[in-house]
Coordinates of C-alpha atoms and ligand atoms in Angstrom, one line a residue:
M1 CA 239.4 179.5 -23.5
S2 CA 235.7 178.5 -24.3
D3 CA 234.1 175.8 -23.4
Q4 CA 233.4 174.2 -26.9
Q5 CA 237.3 174.5 -27.6
T6 CA 237.7 172.1 -24.6
N7 CA 235.7 169.1 -26.0
R8 CA 237.0 166.3 -28.2
T9 CA 235.1 163.6 -29.6
D10 CA 237.5 162.2 -31.3
G11 CA 236.1 158.9 -31.4
E12 CA 239.7 157.1 -31.1
S13 CA 240.8 155.1 -28.7
R14 CA 243.5 156.3 -26.3
Q15 CA 246.0 155.1 -23.7
L16 CA 245.8 157.0 -20.7
D17 CA 247.6 156.9 -17.3
A18 CA 244.3 158.0 -15.4
V19 CA 240.8 158.9 -16.2
V20 CA 239.1 161.0 -13.8
I21 CA 235.5 161.0 -13.7
G22 CA 233.8 164.5 -13.0
A23 CA 235.3 168.0 -13.1
G24 CA 234.1 169.2 -10.0
F25 CA 236.8 170.2 -6.9
A26 CA 237.7 167.0 -6.9
G27 CA 238.1 166.1 -10.5
L28 CA 240.2 169.5 -11.2
C29 CA 242.4 168.7 -7.6
A30 CA 243.2 164.9 -9.1
L31 CA 243.8 166.4 -12.5
Y32 CA 246.4 169.2 -11.4
K33 CA 248.1 167.1 -8.8
L34 CA 248.1 163.9 -11.0
R35 CA 249.7 165.7 -14.0
E36 CA 251.8 168.2 -11.9
D37 CA 253.3 165.9 -9.2
M38 CA 253.2 162.8 -11.2
G39 CA 253.3 163.6 -14.8
M40 CA 250.9 161.5 -15.7
K41 CA 248.8 161.7 -19.0
V42 CA 245.1 162.2 -17.5
R43 CA 242.1 162.8 -19.3
V44 CA 238.8 164.1 -17.3
Y45 CA 235.5 163.3 -18.3
E46 CA 232.5 166.0 -17.0
T47 CA 229.0 165.2 -18.0
G48 CA 228.3 169.1 -17.9
D49 CA 229.2 171.7 -20.2
G50 CA 231.2 173.5 -17.7
V51 CA 233.3 172.8 -14.9
G52 CA 232.4 173.0 -11.3
G53 CA 230.3 170.0 -10.5
T54 CA 228.1 170.5 -7.5
W55 CA 228.4 174.0 -8.2
Y56 CA 227.6 173.4 -12.0
W57 CA 224.8 172.0 -11.3
N58 CA 222.8 173.5 -8.5
R59 CA 222.4 177.1 -10.1
Y60 CA 218.7 177.5 -8.4
P61 CA 218.1 180.8 -6.5
G62 CA 219.6 181.2 -3.1
A63 CA 222.2 178.2 -3.6
R64 CA 225.1 179.2 -1.2
C65 CA 227.7 177.3 0.3
D66 CA 227.3 176.8 4.3
S67 CA 230.6 176.7 4.7
E68 CA 232.8 180.1 4.9
S69 CA 234.2 181.0 1.4
F70 CA 238.0 181.4 2.6
Y71 CA 238.2 177.8 3.9
Y72 CA 235.9 176.2 1.5
C73 CA 238.5 176.4 -1.1
F74 CA 241.9 174.4 -2.6
S75 CA 244.6 175.2 0.0
F76 CA 247.4 173.6 -2.4
S77 CA 248.8 176.7 -4.2
D78 CA 249.4 179.7 -2.2
E79 CA 249.4 181.7 -5.0
L80 CA 246.0 181.2 -5.6
A81 CA 244.8 181.5 -2.0
Q82 CA 246.7 185.0 -2.2
E83 CA 245.3 186.4 -5.7
W84 CA 241.2 185.1 -5.4
E85 CA 239.2 187.7 -3.3
W86 CA 236.0 186.1 -1.8
S87 CA 233.5 188.5 -1.8
G88 CA 232.2 187.6 1.6
K89 CA 231.3 184.9 4.2
Y90 CA 228.8 182.9 2.2
P91 CA 229.8 182.5 -1.1
E92 CA 226.8 182.2 -4.0
Q93 CA 227.1 179.5 -6.6
P94 CA 228.3 181.6 -9.4
E95 CA 231.2 183.1 -7.4
I96 CA 232.6 179.2 -6.6
E97 CA 231.4 178.3 -10.3
R98 CA 233.5 181.5 -11.2
Y99 CA 236.4 180.2 -8.9
L100 CA 236.5 176.5 -10.1
N101 CA 236.2 178.1 -13.2
H102 CA 239.4 180.2 -12.8
V103 CA 241.1 177.4 -11.2
A104 CA 240.7 175.4 -14.2
D105 CA 242.4 178.6 -16.2
R106 CA 244.9 179.3 -14.0
F107 CA 246.4 176.0 -13.9
D108 CA 245.9 175.2 -17.7
L109 CA 243.7 172.2 -16.7
R110 CA 241.3 172.6 -19.9
R111 CA 243.1 170.7 -22.6
D112 CA 242.8 167.8 -20.4
I113 CA 239.3 168.0 -19.8
Q114 CA 236.5 166.8 -22.0
L115 CA 233.0 168.3 -21.4
S116 CA 229.3 167.1 -22.3
T117 CA 230.7 163.7 -21.9
S118 CA 229.6 161.1 -19.5
V119 CA 231.1 157.8 -18.6
T120 CA 228.5 155.1 -19.1
R121 CA 230.8 151.8 -18.5
A122 CA 234.0 151.0 -17.1
E123 CA 235.8 147.5 -17.3
F124 CA 239.0 146.2 -15.8
D125 CA 240.9 144.2 -18.0
D126 CA 242.8 141.7 -15.5
A127 CA 245.2 140.2 -18.1
A128 CA 246.6 144.0 -18.9
N129 CA 246.0 145.7 -15.7
L130 CA 244.0 148.7 -17.3
W131 CA 240.6 150.1 -17.2
D132 CA 238.6 150.2 -20.2
V133 CA 236.4 153.8 -20.2
Y134 CA 233.5 153.9 -22.2
T135 CA 231.8 157.6 -22.9
E136 CA 228.0 158.2 -24.0
V137 CA 229.5 159.4 -27.5
G138 CA 231.3 155.9 -28.3
E139 CA 234.7 156.5 -27.5
R140 CA 236.5 154.2 -25.4
V141 CA 240.0 155.0 -23.6
R142 CA 242.3 152.5 -21.7
A143 CA 244.0 154.0 -18.8
R144 CA 245.9 152.4 -15.6
F145 CA 243.9 154.0 -13.1
L146 CA 240.2 154.7 -12.9
V147 CA 239.5 158.0 -10.3
T148 CA 236.2 159.0 -9.7
A149 CA 235.6 162.4 -8.8
V150 CA 231.9 162.1 -9.4
G151 CA 230.6 163.8 -6.0
C152 CA 228.6 162.3 -3.0
L153 CA 225.5 164.4 -3.7
S154 CA 225.0 164.6 -7.4
A155 CA 222.7 161.5 -8.3
A156 CA 219.6 163.7 -8.3
N157 CA 216.4 162.3 -6.8
L158 CA 213.3 163.1 -8.7
P159 CA 210.7 161.1 -6.6
D160 CA 208.7 158.8 -9.1
I161 CA 205.3 160.7 -7.7
P162 CA 202.4 159.1 -9.7
G163 CA 201.0 161.6 -12.7
R164 CA 204.8 163.6 -12.7
D165 CA 205.0 163.9 -16.1
S166 CA 201.4 165.0 -17.3
F167 CA 201.7 168.3 -15.2
A168 CA 201.4 170.9 -18.0
G169 CA 203.4 173.5 -16.4
E170 CA 207.1 174.0 -15.6
L171 CA 209.0 171.7 -13.5
F172 CA 212.3 171.8 -12.3
H173 CA 214.4 169.9 -9.9
T174 CA 217.1 172.1 -8.1
A175 CA 220.0 170.4 -9.0
R176 CA 219.3 170.5 -12.8
W177 CA 218.6 174.1 -13.1
P178 CA 218.7 175.9 -16.2
R179 CA 221.3 178.2 -16.9
E180 CA 219.4 180.8 -17.8
G181 CA 217.3 180.8 -14.7
V182 CA 213.7 180.7 -14.2
D183 CA 211.1 183.4 -14.5
F184 CA 209.1 183.2 -11.2
K185 CA 206.9 186.5 -11.5
G186 CA 203.2 186.3 -11.6
K187 CA 203.7 182.3 -11.2
R188 CA 202.0 180.2 -8.7
V189 CA 205.0 177.9 -7.6
G190 CA 205.0 174.6 -5.5
L191 CA 208.2 173.4 -4.1
I192 CA 208.6 170.1 -2.7
G193 CA 211.3 169.3 0.0
T194 CA 212.6 171.3 3.1
G195 CA 216.2 170.0 3.1
S196 CA 219.1 172.6 3.0
T197 CA 218.1 173.4 -0.8
G198 CA 214.6 173.9 -0.4
I199 CA 215.6 176.0 2.7
Q200 CA 217.6 178.1 0.8
A201 CA 215.5 178.5 -1.8
T202 CA 212.5 179.3 -0.1
P203 CA 212.6 182.9 0.6
E204 CA 214.3 183.9 -3.0
I205 CA 211.3 182.2 -4.8
A206 CA 208.6 183.7 -2.5
A207 CA 210.3 187.2 -3.0
E208 CA 209.2 186.8 -6.6
A209 CA 206.5 184.8 -7.2
D210 CA 202.7 185.6 -6.9
R211 CA 202.4 182.5 -4.5
L212 CA 204.7 179.9 -2.9
T213 CA 203.3 176.7 -1.4
V214 CA 205.7 174.6 0.4
F215 CA 205.1 170.8 0.5
Q216 CA 207.4 169.7 3.8
R217 CA 207.4 166.2 5.2
T218 CA 209.9 166.6 7.5
P219 CA 210.4 169.9 9.4
N220 CA 214.1 170.9 9.7
F221 CA 216.4 172.5 12.3
T222 CA 218.2 175.3 10.3
V223 CA 220.4 178.3 12.1
P224 CA 220.8 181.4 10.4
A225 CA 223.8 182.0 8.3
R226 CA 224.7 185.5 8.9
H227 CA 225.7 186.1 5.6
A228 CA 228.4 189.4 5.5
P229 CA 230.5 190.9 2.7
F230 CA 234.1 190.9 3.3
K231 CA 235.8 194.6 4.0
P232 CA 239.2 194.8 3.1
E233 CA 240.7 194.1 6.2
D234 CA 238.9 190.9 6.5
Q235 CA 240.7 189.8 3.2
A236 CA 244.1 191.2 4.5
R237 CA 243.6 189.3 7.7
I238 CA 242.9 185.6 6.4
K239 CA 245.7 186.1 3.5
Q240 CA 248.0 186.7 6.2
N241 CA 246.8 183.7 7.8
Y242 CA 246.1 181.3 5.2
A243 CA 249.1 178.7 6.4
A244 CA 247.6 178.5 10.0
I245 CA 243.9 178.2 8.8
F246 CA 244.7 175.7 6.1
D247 CA 246.6 174.0 8.7
R248 CA 243.7 174.3 11.2
T249 CA 241.0 172.3 8.5
R250 CA 243.5 169.9 8.6
K251 CA 243.7 169.0 12.2
S252 CA 240.0 170.0 13.5
P253 CA 237.3 167.2 13.5
A254 CA 234.9 168.2 10.6
G255 CA 237.5 170.3 8.6
F256 CA 236.7 173.7 10.0
P257 CA 239.6 175.8 11.1
Y258 CA 238.2 175.9 14.5
F259 CA 238.2 173.4 17.4
P260 CA 235.2 172.1 19.7
I261 CA 235.1 173.9 22.8
D262 CA 236.0 171.8 25.9
R263 CA 232.7 172.0 27.5
K264 CA 229.7 170.1 27.5
T265 CA 226.1 171.5 27.7
M266 CA 225.5 170.8 31.4
D267 CA 228.7 172.3 32.5
V268 CA 227.2 175.7 32.6
S269 CA 224.1 177.3 34.6
D270 CA 220.9 177.8 32.5
E271 CA 221.2 181.3 32.3
E272 CA 225.1 181.1 31.1
R273 CA 223.7 178.6 28.3
M274 CA 221.4 180.7 27.3
E275 CA 223.8 183.6 26.7
I276 CA 226.0 180.9 24.6
L277 CA 223.3 179.9 22.9
D278 CA 222.4 183.4 21.8
G279 CA 225.6 184.3 21.0
L280 CA 225.9 181.6 18.4
W281 CA 222.6 182.3 17.2
Q282 CA 223.8 185.6 16.3
E283 CA 227.0 184.7 14.9
G284 CA 225.4 182.1 12.6
G285 CA 226.6 179.2 10.7
F286 CA 227.6 175.6 11.8
K287 CA 229.6 177.2 14.9
F288 CA 226.0 176.8 15.9
L289 CA 226.5 172.6 16.3
W290 CA 230.2 172.9 16.5
G291 CA 231.3 175.8 18.5
G292 CA 229.3 175.9 21.8
F293 CA 229.6 172.4 23.1
N294 CA 231.3 169.2 22.5
D295 CA 228.6 166.8 23.5
L296 CA 226.0 167.8 20.7
P297 CA 226.6 165.4 18.3
T298 CA 226.4 162.5 21.1
D299 CA 224.5 163.4 24.2
L300 CA 220.4 163.3 23.8
Q301 CA 219.9 165.6 26.6
A302 CA 222.3 168.1 25.4
I303 CA 220.8 167.8 22.0
E304 CA 217.4 168.3 23.3
I305 CA 218.0 171.5 25.1
V306 CA 219.7 172.9 22.0
S307 CA 216.5 171.5 19.9
E308 CA 214.2 173.5 22.6
Y309 CA 216.3 176.6 21.9
I310 CA 215.9 176.3 18.0
R311 CA 212.3 175.7 18.4
D312 CA 211.8 178.7 20.8
R313 CA 213.4 180.7 18.1
I314 CA 211.0 179.2 15.4
R315 CA 208.0 180.3 17.7
E316 CA 209.6 183.8 18.1
I317 CA 210.1 184.6 14.4
V318 CA 206.9 182.8 13.0
K319 CA 203.8 184.8 13.6
D320 CA 201.2 182.2 13.0
P321 CA 201.1 179.8 15.8
E322 CA 199.7 177.0 13.5
T323 CA 202.7 177.6 11.0
A324 CA 205.5 177.7 13.7
E325 CA 204.4 174.6 15.4
L326 CA 204.4 172.8 11.8
L327 CA 207.6 173.9 11.1
C328 CA 208.9 172.9 14.4
P329 CA 211.1 169.5 14.2
N330 CA 210.0 166.8 16.7
D331 CA 210.7 163.5 14.9
H332 CA 214.8 163.8 15.1
P333 CA 217.4 165.5 17.1
Y334 CA 219.3 168.1 16.1
G335 CA 222.3 167.4 14.1
S336 CA 221.4 164.0 13.6
K337 CA 220.3 165.0 9.8
R338 CA 222.8 167.8 8.0
P339 CA 221.8 170.8 9.4
P340 CA 220.8 173.5 7.2
I341 CA 221.8 177.1 7.4
D342 CA 219.3 180.0 6.3
T343 CA 218.9 183.5 5.3
D344 CA 215.5 184.6 6.0
Y345 CA 214.1 181.1 5.7
Y346 CA 211.3 180.8 8.8
V347 CA 210.9 184.5 8.5
T348 CA 209.6 184.1 5.1
F349 CA 206.4 182.4 6.5
N350 CA 205.2 185.8 7.6
R351 CA 204.7 186.9 4.2
D352 CA 201.2 186.8 2.6
N353 CA 201.9 184.7 -0.3
V354 CA 203.6 182.1 1.4
S355 CA 201.8 178.8 2.8
L356 CA 203.3 175.6 4.4
V357 CA 201.5 172.1 4.1
D358 CA 202.2 169.3 6.2
I359 CA 202.6 166.0 3.4
K360 CA 203.2 163.9 6.8
K361 CA 199.4 164.5 7.8
S362 CA 198.3 164.5 4.1
P363 CA 201.0 162.9 1.6
I364 CA 200.9 164.0 -2.2
Q365 CA 198.8 161.6 -4.1
E366 CA 199.5 162.6 -7.7
I367 CA 200.5 165.2 -9.6
T368 CA 198.1 166.3 -12.1
P369 CA 198.1 168.6 -15.3
T370 CA 197.3 171.5 -13.1
G371 CA 199.6 171.0 -9.9
L372 CA 199.4 168.3 -7.4
R373 CA 196.7 166.4 -5.2
T374 CA 197.6 165.8 -1.5
A375 CA 195.0 163.5 0.8
D376 CA 192.6 166.2 1.4
A377 CA 193.3 169.1 -0.9
E378 CA 194.1 170.0 -4.6
H379 CA 196.5 172.8 -5.3
E380 CA 197.1 174.5 -8.9
F381 CA 200.4 175.8 -9.8
D382 CA 202.3 177.1 -12.9
L383 CA 205.5 175.6 -12.1
L384 CA 206.8 173.1 -9.5
V385 CA 210.4 172.9 -7.8
F386 CA 211.4 169.7 -6.6
A387 CA 214.0 170.4 -3.8
T388 CA 213.9 166.6 -2.8
G389 CA 217.6 165.8 -2.9
F390 CA 219.7 163.6 -4.2
D391 CA 220.8 159.5 -4.2
A392 CA 223.6 160.4 -2.1
M393 CA 227.1 158.5 -1.6
T394 CA 226.5 155.8 -3.7
G395 CA 224.3 157.1 -6.6
S396 CA 226.6 158.7 -8.7
L397 CA 229.0 156.1 -8.8
L398 CA 226.4 153.5 -9.0
R399 CA 224.6 155.1 -12.2
I400 CA 227.6 154.0 -14.1
D401 CA 228.3 150.5 -15.1
I402 CA 231.5 150.0 -13.3
R403 CA 232.7 146.3 -13.9
G404 CA 235.6 145.2 -11.7
S405 CA 237.8 142.0 -12.0
E406 CA 236.3 139.1 -13.2
G407 CA 233.4 141.3 -14.4
V408 CA 232.0 141.8 -11.2
R409 CA 229.7 144.5 -11.1
L410 CA 230.0 147.3 -8.4
S411 CA 225.9 147.5 -8.3
D412 CA 226.2 143.8 -7.1
A413 CA 229.3 144.4 -4.5
W414 CA 227.1 147.0 -3.1
A415 CA 224.0 145.4 -3.1
E416 CA 223.5 145.4 0.7
G417 CA 225.4 148.8 1.1
P418 CA 228.5 150.4 0.1
R419 CA 231.7 148.1 1.1
T420 CA 234.9 150.1 0.8
L421 CA 238.6 150.2 2.4
L422 CA 239.0 153.5 3.6
G423 CA 236.5 155.0 1.4
L424 CA 239.3 155.2 -1.0
Q425 CA 239.0 151.4 -2.6
V426 CA 236.7 148.8 -3.0
A427 CA 237.8 144.9 -3.2
G428 CA 237.4 143.3 -6.5
F429 CA 238.1 146.7 -8.3
P430 CA 241.7 147.1 -8.8
N431 CA 243.4 150.4 -9.4
M432 CA 239.8 152.2 -8.8
F433 CA 240.2 154.9 -6.4
T434 CA 237.0 156.7 -5.1
I435 CA 237.7 160.3 -3.7
T436 CA 235.6 161.2 -0.9
G437 CA 233.8 157.4 -1.3
P438 CA 231.3 156.0 1.3
G439 CA 233.4 154.7 4.6
S440 CA 235.2 158.0 4.5
P441 CA 234.5 160.9 6.0
S442 CA 233.7 162.9 3.0
V443 CA 230.3 165.2 3.8
L444 CA 230.9 165.3 7.5
V445 CA 234.2 167.4 6.7
N446 CA 234.6 170.7 4.9
M447 CA 234.7 168.7 1.2
P448 CA 237.4 170.7 -0.3
V449 CA 239.6 169.3 3.1
A450 CA 238.5 165.8 2.7
I451 CA 239.0 166.0 -1.5
E452 CA 242.7 167.3 -1.0
H453 CA 243.3 164.3 1.7
H454 CA 242.3 161.8 -0.8
V455 CA 244.0 163.1 -3.8
E456 CA 247.5 163.3 -1.6
W457 CA 246.6 159.9 -0.8
I458 CA 246.4 158.7 -3.9
V459 CA 249.4 160.4 -5.7
D460 CA 251.2 159.3 -2.8
C461 CA 250.1 155.5 -3.5
I462 CA 250.7 156.0 -7.4
Q463 CA 254.2 156.9 -6.6
H464 CA 254.8 154.3 -4.2
M465 CA 253.7 151.7 -6.8
Q466 CA 256.1 153.4 -9.6
D467 CA 258.9 153.0 -7.0
N468 CA 258.2 149.1 -6.7
G469 CA 257.7 148.6 -10.3
K470 CA 253.8 147.8 -9.4
T471 CA 251.0 147.9 -12.3
R472 CA 248.0 146.8 -9.7
I473 CA 246.7 147.7 -6.2
E474 CA 243.3 146.1 -4.7
A475 CA 242.1 146.2 -1.5
S476 CA 242.0 142.8 0.1
E477 CA 238.5 141.3 1.0
A478 CA 239.7 140.8 4.8
A479 CA 240.8 144.6 5.3
Q480 CA 237.6 146.0 3.6
D481 CA 235.6 143.3 5.9
S482 CA 237.6 145.1 8.8
W483 CA 237.0 148.7 7.6
V484 CA 233.5 148.3 7.2
E485 CA 232.8 146.9 10.6
H486 CA 235.2 149.5 12.1
V487 CA 232.6 152.3 10.1
A488 CA 229.5 150.4 11.5
E489 CA 230.9 150.2 14.9
V490 CA 232.0 153.8 15.2
S491 CA 228.6 154.9 13.7
Q492 CA 227.4 153.3 17.0
Y493 CA 228.6 156.3 18.8
S494 CA 227.1 158.7 16.6
L495 CA 223.1 159.9 16.2
M496 CA 223.3 159.8 12.3
G497 CA 222.1 156.2 12.5
K498 CA 218.9 157.0 14.4
S499 CA 217.3 159.6 11.8
N500 CA 216.0 158.9 8.5
S501 CA 218.3 161.0 6.3
W502 CA 220.2 160.7 3.1
Y503 CA 223.6 159.6 5.1
V504 CA 221.6 156.1 5.7
G505 CA 219.7 156.3 2.8
A506 CA 216.4 156.6 3.7
N507 CA 215.5 159.1 1.6
I508 CA 215.7 156.5 -1.3
P509 CA 213.0 154.0 -1.7
G510 CA 214.7 150.1 -1.5
K511 CA 218.5 151.6 -0.6
P512 CA 220.1 149.4 2.0
R513 CA 220.0 151.4 5.3
V514 CA 223.9 152.1 6.0
V515 CA 225.8 154.9 7.9
M516 CA 227.7 155.8 4.7
P517 CA 229.9 158.2 5.7
Y518 CA 232.4 157.6 8.4
T519 CA 231.7 159.4 11.4
G520 CA 234.7 159.0 13.5
G521 CA 236.0 162.7 12.8
Q522 CA 238.7 163.5 10.7
P523 CA 241.7 163.6 12.8
M524 CA 241.0 159.6 13.7
Y525 CA 240.3 159.1 10.0
R526 CA 243.3 160.7 8.7
E527 CA 245.7 158.6 11.3
R528 CA 244.3 155.2 10.1
C529 CA 245.5 156.2 6.4
Q530 CA 248.7 157.2 7.6
A531 CA 249.2 154.3 9.5
V532 CA 248.3 152.3 6.4
V533 CA 250.7 153.8 4.7
D534 CA 253.6 153.5 7.1
A535 CA 252.9 149.7 7.2
G536 CA 253.8 149.5 3.7
Y537 CA 250.1 149.7 2.6
E538 CA 248.5 147.3 5.0
G539 CA 245.4 145.6 3.6
F540 CA 246.1 146.7 -0.3
E541 CA 247.5 144.2 -2.4
F542 CA 250.0 144.7 -5.4
G543 CA 250.4 143.2 -8.6
A544 CA 253.4 143.8 -10.9
Ligands
NA7_1 P1 217.6 166.7 1.4 O1 218.6 167.1 2.2 O2 217.8 165.2 1.1 O3 216.4 167.1 1.3 C1 215.2 166.9 0.8 C2 214.1 167.3 1.1 O4 213.1 166.6 0.1 C3 213.5 166.7 2.5 O5 212.8 167.4 3.0 C4 212.6 165.3 2.3 O6 211.7 165.3 3.4 C5 212.4 166.1 0.5 N1 211.6 165.0 0.0 C6 212.1 163.8 -0.4 N2 211.6 162.8 -1.2 C7 210.3 163.0 -1.3 C8 209.3 163.0 -1.6 N3 208.9 161.8 -2.2 N4 207.9 163.4 -1.1 C9 207.8 164.5 -0.7 N5 209.2 164.9 -0.1 C10 210.3 164.1 -0.5 O7 218.2 167.4 -0.1 P2 218.9 168.7 -0.2 O8 219.0 168.8 -1.5 O9 218.1 169.8 0.3 O10 220.1 168.7 0.6 C11 221.3 167.8 0.2 C12 222.6 168.1 0.7 O11 223.1 169.4 -0.2 C13 222.4 169.0 2.0 O12 222.2 168.0 3.3 C14 223.7 170.0 1.9 O13 225.0 169.0 2.5 C15 223.7 170.2 0.3 P3 212.4 164.2 4.0 O14 213.3 165.1 5.0 O15 212.8 162.8 3.5 O16 211.0 163.5 4.8

């Protein structure tokens, strides 16, 4: 079915059981489960003209998943898992977008998805216990439940650098990349940002452009992905073991199908540690952080050893010593920011057509019609790429005018930072569920695993309401206060709060500094969610 056929703009006011905002992993999963398990009348609104969410928008060169394909996918259908063939370890954006389109077709989801339609406002009607949801095309629908599936990294951050709109060349944000692609051939390109995105895009752009200048504010620790295509025997082994793989993803701290090894960094001799780190570096991927030692998320001495190991690899790979030092992070411990995974990032700085500019030392002062000016130089470009990230975790929710009970605005309720109960509900916003909302492990867990858990919890909760003749559910203020307190307390044991990352909102000027994801790990979180259910949805208040 074409995208166009799924669009509906009939302008009528319809009553639904649930409105879901977003048609990425979370929205597709929510639609499937609410419809199949509950028989609910659901409508999904999606801004993009295709499904896929993150994997629809982020089509920049080099966009690739950092989790391995065979567990970065849905587990709710064994048939789906058995029939889909991943081409290799770390799928590129087009392959994941194809997968999500396949899911939409395979489960006949498109008939309830309205593409190219942003939800602009949602208001709770206290008298009816219903949500009124408004779209940019003038529609209004009423629904018992509002399920936000807006993604944690969806609200693109395009910094308001003076003169930005005066640039006469082409300017792109990586998360709003044109579907038809961008031609870099023969062009002088400036790229701002060295997070996961900038690190993935740099080698690809460098290979095509005439010249690439990377503007780095904070150097980042990245480890090689070591992508490799699957052989038929890899596919067979994975498919035979899918039940066990998915089971492990639900039980492990970060939603991967492996558990931390019971070994501290200082438990082994220097030689043995070096051997382990070399092995992990050769293997590549997130295992470098999770698979060698169990004290890396918390022990500063251990982290410094591993950080220095990475710095040594940078010095080994990058030929120009000055560039190598500039690429070596010194202002934050490894793992306190989201660790990127790369393919040929550091080696790209050995190319003659690539240069690195330290904008901490010499900040960007303005964008000009012909390029940009830093404190000590003028740079000319044909094309500027902003790999400047997202207003993470709250941005995509707060860009919608959401008004809860008695007209309270979500933006006011969260003025000092996000407040939720379990990352699933917000006090004062009855019948609204936030899939992978702030206060849940979300971005610290392999996302499809976190999403499926939330969707299952929501479906069970709605079933409980139906069984008990309830039409309204709301987190109590007291339970929410104590969850927010718990999330803050647990975060003291992690290093996440100590560096300036999007985890704490530090990348967005004026955003309250709060550790937004729950850092206690998936097992503890799931236990808390289950305990709440077992105690009769303790902390939630129901109304008839
Ligand atoms: P990130 O990780 O937030 O990285 C954004 C980069 O852009 C980072 O290097 C920032 O430097 C830089 N940045 C942001 N604003 C500015 C301004 N105003 N001037 C100069 N440089 C700036 O976003 P990504 O898209 O790379 O990755 C997001 C997530 O997607 C990633 O963590 C994975 O989960 C997938 P800073 O570090 O703030 O100094």
